[in-house]
Amino acid sequence: MYTLQSEEFFASPADSVAVVRRCPQSPFPEHSHDFGEIVIVSRGGGMHVINDQAARVSTGSVLYLMPEDRHAFTEVNNLFLTNVMFRLPERYRPLLDTQLSPAFGMDWEIGCHTRRQVESLLTNLMVDFEAPALVRACYLEGVFLQLVALLWQNRYSASQDRGVDARTRQLVNYLRGNFTEQIEWEALATRFSLSLRTLHRKVLEQTGTTPMRYLNRLRLEHAAHCLKTGSDSVTDIALSSGFEDSNYFSTQFRHEYAQSPSEYRLRHRQAN
Ligand code: RM4
Ligand code: NI
C-alpha cells in the first residue's frame, strides 16, 4: 500500500485545500494520504473499501478519509466524483469528528438540492486567482469550512428530497438492506412512486448498472463474504443470499468471479 503525498496535488505549499475531479474515477488501489480527503460522488456507482470495509457508493455518497485511513475503489460503474483534499487534518479533526464514523459513507447521502450548493462551493475552491499566499490560504480555508458545515447539516438530505432522484436513492438503499429477500420490481416501483421504466433508467444512472445486475452484485458480494468467512454449504449460502436456485447462483458467481463458489472458498482458505 502506498501513501499519496500532498506535494503531488496542492498548487502551492501555502494552499490548505486542493480539489481534483475524477470524471470518471478509474479503479484505484488501496492507498492512504498525508492529507485529509472528502470524496463526493456525483454520478454512477461502484465499490469503495475503507479500512477493509466494503460499501457500494452511488450518486450523493459522501466519504471522509483521515491520514490513518486506507481506501480503494475496487469496482467502478461510470463513477464520477470529486476529491476535496485538505492539509492540517488534525486542525479540522474536532470539527470533522462528528462526521467520521466506520460506517461513514455507508449511510451519508446528500440530496440533489445540497449537491447543487456543494457544486457551487467546489467551483469556488477550484477558481484560480493570483493573490498573496496568505490571502489565498484564507480564502480556500473559508470556502472549505462552509463546505464541511453544509455537508454535515445536510448529511441525510437525500431522504428529504421528494424528487425522482431521491426516491431512486431510497430504493437503492432499500435494495442494499433487503437483497436477501425476493424482489418484486413492480411492487417496489409502486412503493417508491416510480414507473418501471424510470426505475430502470434512474438506477442505471445512479449505480452505473441495471437494477437486476445491481441486485445480483449485492447478493454475490454477500455470498462471497460468507464463502470466505463461514462454513455453510454453497447451497445454503446461495439461498441465504437471496438466490432461489443454487445452480443459477453458481452460474452468476462464476460469471462475476471467474471461478466456482467452491474454488473461491478453497482459494481464500489457502490464502489465510
Ligand atoms: C485518485 C483517487 C484517490 C485520491 C487521488 C487523489 O483518483 O480518487 O482516492 O486520493 O485520486
Ligand atoms: Ni484517496
Short mmCIF file of C-alpha atoms and ligand atoms in Angstrom, two decimals:
data_model
loop_
_atom_site.label_atom_id
_atom_site.label_comp_id
_atom_site.label_asym_id
_atom_site.label_seq_id
_atom_site.Cartn_x
_atom_site.Cartn_y
_atom_site.Cartn_z
CA MET A 1 0.00 0.00 0.00
CA TYR A 2 1.33 3.49 -0.70
CA THR A 3 0.70 6.98 0.70
CA LEU A 4 -0.19 9.85 -1.61
CA GLN A 5 1.84 13.00 -0.86
CA SER A 6 0.26 16.46 -0.77
CA GLU A 7 3.05 17.95 -2.92
CA GLU A 8 1.58 15.97 -5.79
CA PHE A 9 -1.86 17.59 -5.57
CA PHE A 10 -1.67 21.04 -3.88
CA ALA A 11 -0.95 24.05 -6.10
CA SER A 12 1.50 25.54 -3.60
CA PRO A 13 2.92 24.78 -0.14
CA ALA A 14 0.76 27.58 1.28
CA ASP A 15 -2.50 26.13 -0.07
CA SER A 16 -4.50 24.38 2.61
CA VAL A 17 -7.07 22.85 0.22
CA ALA A 18 -6.95 21.19 -3.23
CA VAL A 19 -9.74 19.79 -5.41
CA VAL A 20 -9.46 17.16 -8.16
CA ARG A 21 -12.32 15.90 -10.28
CA ARG A 22 -12.41 12.23 -11.33
CA CYS A 23 -14.81 12.10 -14.26
CA PRO A 24 -14.73 9.21 -14.42
CA GLN A 25 -12.92 7.62 -11.46
CA SER A 26 -10.91 4.59 -12.54
CA PRO A 27 -10.42 1.60 -10.22
CA PHE A 28 -7.82 2.74 -7.69
CA PRO A 29 -5.69 0.51 -5.48
CA GLU A 30 -5.56 0.74 -1.71
CA HIS A 31 -3.73 3.84 -0.53
CA SER A 32 -3.61 6.41 2.25
CA HIS A 33 -2.74 10.12 2.13
CA ASP A 34 -0.63 12.54 4.15
CA PHE A 35 -3.66 14.84 3.91
CA GLY A 36 -7.38 14.57 4.65
CA GLU A 37 -9.80 13.73 1.83
CA ILE A 38 -13.55 14.25 1.35
CA VAL A 39 -14.98 12.28 -1.57
CA ILE A 40 -18.29 13.46 -3.09
CA VAL A 41 -19.93 11.13 -5.65
CA SER A 42 -21.88 12.99 -8.35
CA ARG A 43 -22.80 10.12 -10.75
CA GLY A 44 -22.69 6.38 -11.31
CA GLY A 45 -21.56 3.98 -8.66
CA GLY A 46 -19.01 1.45 -7.54
CA MET A 47 -17.47 -0.44 -4.68
CA HIS A 48 -15.45 1.57 -2.15
CA VAL A 49 -13.36 -0.15 0.52
CA ILE A 50 -12.31 1.89 3.58
CA ASN A 51 -10.12 0.16 6.20
CA ASP A 52 -11.13 -3.24 4.79
CA GLN A 53 -14.87 -2.39 4.97
CA ALA A 54 -16.58 -2.51 1.58
CA ALA A 55 -19.60 -0.35 0.74
CA ARG A 56 -21.33 0.46 -2.50
CA VAL A 57 -21.31 4.16 -3.29
CA SER A 58 -23.70 5.96 -5.61
CA THR A 59 -24.81 9.48 -6.50
CA GLY A 60 -24.78 11.67 -3.38
CA SER A 61 -22.47 9.45 -1.31
CA VAL A 62 -20.00 11.44 0.82
CA LEU A 63 -16.87 9.82 2.28
CA TYR A 64 -14.28 11.14 4.75
CA LEU A 65 -10.70 9.92 4.95
CA MET A 66 -8.17 11.00 7.56
CA PRO A 67 -4.43 10.16 7.23
CA GLU A 68 -4.85 6.99 9.29
CA ASP A 69 -7.46 5.67 6.85
CA ARG A 70 -6.80 3.39 3.88
CA HIS A 71 -9.18 3.20 0.95
CA ALA A 72 -9.60 1.89 -2.58
CA PHE A 73 -12.12 1.78 -5.42
CA THR A 74 -12.32 -1.89 -6.37
CA GLU A 75 -15.16 -1.60 -8.87
CA VAL A 76 -16.48 1.41 -10.79
CA ASN A 77 -19.55 1.82 -12.97
CA ASN A 78 -19.41 5.18 -14.73
CA LEU A 79 -18.36 6.64 -11.35
CA PHE A 80 -17.90 10.42 -11.30
CA LEU A 81 -16.59 12.02 -8.09
CA THR A 82 -14.67 14.97 -6.67
CA ASN A 83 -11.84 14.72 -4.13
CA VAL A 84 -11.54 17.65 -1.73
CA MET A 85 -8.10 17.31 -0.12
CA PHE A 86 -7.10 19.29 2.94
CA ARG A 87 -3.81 19.81 4.76
CA LEU A 88 -3.52 20.03 8.56
CA PRO A 89 -6.18 17.37 9.13
CA GLU A 90 -5.52 17.49 12.87
CA ARG A 91 -6.61 21.14 12.84
CA TYR A 92 -10.00 20.07 11.47
CA ARG A 93 -10.36 16.78 13.32
CA PRO A 94 -12.50 18.22 16.17
CA LEU A 95 -14.80 19.68 13.54
CA LEU A 96 -14.89 16.51 11.47
CA ASP A 97 -15.09 14.03 14.35
CA THR A 98 -18.86 14.29 14.21
CA GLN A 99 -18.63 13.15 10.61
CA LEU A 100 -16.11 10.36 10.96
CA SER A 101 -17.65 7.00 11.52
CA PRO A 102 -16.51 3.50 10.48
CA ALA A 103 -19.73 3.15 8.55
CA PHE A 104 -19.43 6.68 7.19
CA GLY A 105 -20.10 6.57 3.51
CA MET A 106 -22.44 3.67 4.11
CA ASP A 107 -25.28 5.91 5.18
CA TRP A 108 -24.46 9.51 4.35
CA GLU A 109 -26.19 10.73 1.22
CA ILE A 110 -26.73 14.31 0.14
CA GLY A 111 -29.78 15.14 -1.94
CA CYS A 112 -29.89 16.99 -5.24
CA HIS A 113 -30.53 20.43 -3.70
CA THR A 114 -27.49 20.04 -1.41
CA ARG A 115 -25.46 18.69 -4.31
CA ARG A 116 -26.11 21.89 -6.23
CA GLN A 117 -24.91 24.01 -3.26
CA VAL A 118 -21.87 21.77 -2.85
CA GLU A 119 -21.07 22.10 -6.56
CA SER A 120 -21.05 25.88 -6.22
CA LEU A 121 -18.54 25.68 -3.33
CA LEU A 122 -16.38 23.20 -5.28
CA THR A 123 -16.28 25.65 -8.17
CA ASN A 124 -15.18 28.38 -5.76
CA LEU A 125 -12.43 26.10 -4.43
CA MET A 126 -11.17 25.50 -7.96
CA VAL A 127 -11.12 29.12 -9.01
CA ASP A 128 -7.60 30.16 -10.00
CA PHE A 129 -6.72 33.64 -8.79
CA GLU A 130 -3.46 35.43 -8.17
CA ALA A 131 -3.18 36.65 -4.58
CA PRO A 132 -0.58 36.70 -1.81
CA ALA A 133 -0.19 33.18 -0.38
CA LEU A 134 -1.80 34.13 2.94
CA VAL A 135 -4.86 35.66 1.25
CA ARG A 136 -5.26 32.58 -0.95
CA ALA A 137 -4.90 30.23 2.01
CA CYS A 138 -7.54 32.15 3.99
CA TYR A 139 -9.93 32.15 1.02
CA LEU A 140 -9.56 28.40 0.45
CA GLU A 141 -9.96 27.59 4.13
CA GLY A 142 -13.06 29.76 4.38
CA VAL A 143 -14.77 28.01 1.47
CA PHE A 144 -13.67 24.61 2.80
CA LEU A 145 -15.25 25.29 6.20
CA GLN A 146 -18.50 26.30 4.51
CA LEU A 147 -18.42 23.01 2.61
CA VAL A 148 -17.86 20.94 5.77
CA ALA A 149 -20.74 22.69 7.56
CA LEU A 150 -23.06 22.26 4.56
CA LEU A 151 -22.27 18.54 4.29
CA TRP A 152 -22.89 18.00 7.98
CA GLN A 153 -26.16 19.94 8.02
CA ASN A 154 -27.50 18.02 5.03
CA ARG A 155 -25.90 14.60 5.57
CA TYR A 156 -29.24 12.79 5.33
CA SER A 157 -30.88 15.17 2.89
CA ALA A 158 -31.29 12.52 0.22
CA SER A 159 -34.24 11.16 2.15
CA GLN A 160 -35.83 14.63 2.40
CA ASP A 161 -35.89 15.20 -1.30
CA ARG A 162 -39.19 14.44 -2.91
CA GLY A 163 -37.83 14.16 -6.44
CA VAL A 164 -37.32 11.09 -8.57
CA ASP A 165 -33.59 11.13 -7.85
CA ALA A 166 -34.07 10.88 -4.08
CA ARG A 167 -36.81 8.25 -4.36
CA THR A 168 -34.46 6.23 -6.55
CA ARG A 169 -31.71 6.67 -3.96
CA GLN A 170 -34.07 5.45 -1.29
CA LEU A 171 -34.92 2.47 -3.48
CA VAL A 172 -31.20 1.73 -3.97
CA ASN A 173 -30.72 1.95 -0.21
CA TYR A 174 -33.70 -0.38 0.22
CA LEU A 175 -32.02 -2.91 -2.09
CA ARG A 176 -28.80 -2.67 -0.04
CA GLY A 177 -30.72 -3.59 3.05
CA ASN A 178 -33.11 -6.20 1.58
CA PHE A 179 -31.25 -8.02 -1.20
CA THR A 180 -31.67 -11.37 0.56
CA GLU A 181 -35.43 -11.07 0.04
CA GLN A 182 -37.24 -11.88 -3.20
CA ILE A 183 -37.63 -8.55 -5.02
CA GLU A 184 -40.81 -7.93 -6.98
CA TRP A 185 -39.89 -4.97 -9.21
CA GLU A 186 -43.45 -3.86 -9.97
CA ALA A 187 -44.31 -3.66 -6.28
CA LEU A 188 -41.01 -1.94 -5.49
CA ALA A 189 -41.57 0.66 -8.23
CA THR A 190 -45.03 1.37 -6.84
CA ARG A 191 -43.67 1.62 -3.29
CA PHE A 192 -41.27 4.38 -4.35
CA SER A 193 -43.73 6.03 -6.76
CA LEU A 194 -41.66 5.25 -9.83
CA SER A 195 -42.67 3.73 -13.16
CA LEU A 196 -40.71 0.57 -14.04
CA ARG A 197 -39.15 2.46 -16.92
CA THR A 198 -37.99 5.32 -14.66
CA LEU A 199 -36.80 2.85 -12.03
CA HIS A 200 -34.60 1.15 -14.62
CA ARG A 201 -33.26 4.42 -16.07
CA LYS A 202 -32.54 6.11 -12.73
CA VAL A 203 -30.95 3.04 -11.06
CA LEU A 204 -28.70 2.72 -14.13
CA GLU A 205 -27.78 6.42 -13.80
CA GLN A 206 -27.14 6.26 -10.03
CA THR A 207 -25.34 2.91 -9.79
CA GLY A 208 -23.89 2.55 -13.28
CA THR A 209 -25.64 -0.79 -13.78
CA THR A 210 -29.13 -2.23 -14.31
CA PRO A 211 -31.42 -2.88 -11.32
CA MET A 212 -31.21 -6.69 -11.71
CA ARG A 213 -27.44 -6.63 -12.12
CA TYR A 214 -27.09 -4.32 -9.11
CA LEU A 215 -29.25 -6.67 -7.01
CA ASN A 216 -27.25 -9.67 -8.21
CA ARG A 217 -24.00 -7.97 -7.27
CA LEU A 218 -25.24 -7.23 -3.75
CA ARG A 219 -26.23 -10.90 -3.40
CA LEU A 220 -22.96 -12.19 -4.87
CA GLU A 221 -20.84 -9.95 -2.61
CA HIS A 222 -22.75 -11.24 0.40
CA ALA A 223 -22.27 -14.83 -0.79
CA ALA A 224 -18.56 -14.29 -1.42
CA HIS A 225 -18.19 -12.92 2.11
CA CYS A 226 -20.00 -15.99 3.52
CA LEU A 227 -17.82 -18.36 1.47
CA LYS A 228 -14.70 -16.66 2.80
CA THR A 229 -15.69 -16.41 6.41
CA GLY A 230 -18.25 -19.15 7.11
CA SER A 231 -18.67 -22.90 6.72
CA ASP A 232 -22.27 -23.09 5.40
CA SER A 233 -22.80 -25.18 2.29
CA VAL A 234 -22.76 -23.43 -1.09
CA THR A 235 -26.47 -24.18 -1.44
CA ASP A 236 -27.30 -22.66 1.95
CA ILE A 237 -25.22 -19.60 1.15
CA ALA A 238 -26.95 -19.21 -2.22
CA LEU A 239 -30.38 -19.32 -0.60
CA SER A 240 -29.44 -17.05 2.33
CA SER A 241 -28.03 -14.51 -0.14
CA GLY A 242 -31.33 -14.21 -1.96
CA PHE A 243 -30.85 -16.68 -4.83
CA GLU A 244 -33.77 -19.06 -5.33
CA ASP A 245 -31.73 -21.62 -7.21
CA SER A 246 -28.17 -22.68 -6.34
CA ASN A 247 -27.39 -23.58 -9.99
CA TYR A 248 -28.31 -20.07 -11.09
CA PHE A 249 -26.21 -18.76 -8.19
CA SER A 250 -23.19 -20.79 -9.28
CA THR A 251 -23.55 -19.58 -12.87
CA GLN A 252 -23.81 -15.94 -11.77
CA PHE A 253 -20.91 -16.40 -9.33
CA ARG A 254 -18.66 -17.88 -12.00
CA HIS A 255 -19.59 -15.02 -14.35
CA GLU A 256 -18.68 -12.39 -11.75
CA TYR A 257 -15.64 -14.02 -10.09
CA ALA A 258 -14.36 -16.23 -12.96
CA GLN A 259 -14.36 -19.25 -10.66
CA SER A 260 -16.89 -21.51 -8.93
CA PRO A 261 -18.03 -20.79 -5.38
CA SER A 262 -16.11 -23.85 -4.15
CA GLU A 263 -12.91 -22.78 -5.93
CA TYR A 264 -13.33 -19.28 -4.45
CA ARG A 265 -13.75 -20.71 -0.94
CA LEU A 266 -10.74 -23.01 -1.37
CA ARG A 267 -8.53 -20.19 -2.71
CA HIS A 268 -9.40 -17.90 0.20
CA ARG A 269 -8.97 -20.72 2.73
CA GLN A 270 -5.48 -21.43 1.35
CA ALA A 271 -4.63 -17.71 1.38
CA ASN A 272 -5.44 -17.41 5.08
C1 RM4 B 1 -7.48 9.06 -7.11
C2 RM4 B 1 -8.49 8.52 -6.10
C3 RM4 B 1 -7.92 8.63 -4.70
C4 RM4 B 1 -7.47 10.05 -4.42
C5 RM4 B 1 -6.50 10.51 -5.50
C6 RM4 B 1 -6.08 11.95 -5.25
O1 RM4 B 1 -8.02 9.02 -8.41
O2 RM4 B 1 -9.69 9.25 -6.18
O3 RM4 B 1 -8.87 8.26 -3.72
O4 RM4 B 1 -6.85 10.06 -3.13
O5 RM4 B 1 -7.13 10.40 -6.78
NI NI B 2 -7.79 8.67 -1.76
#
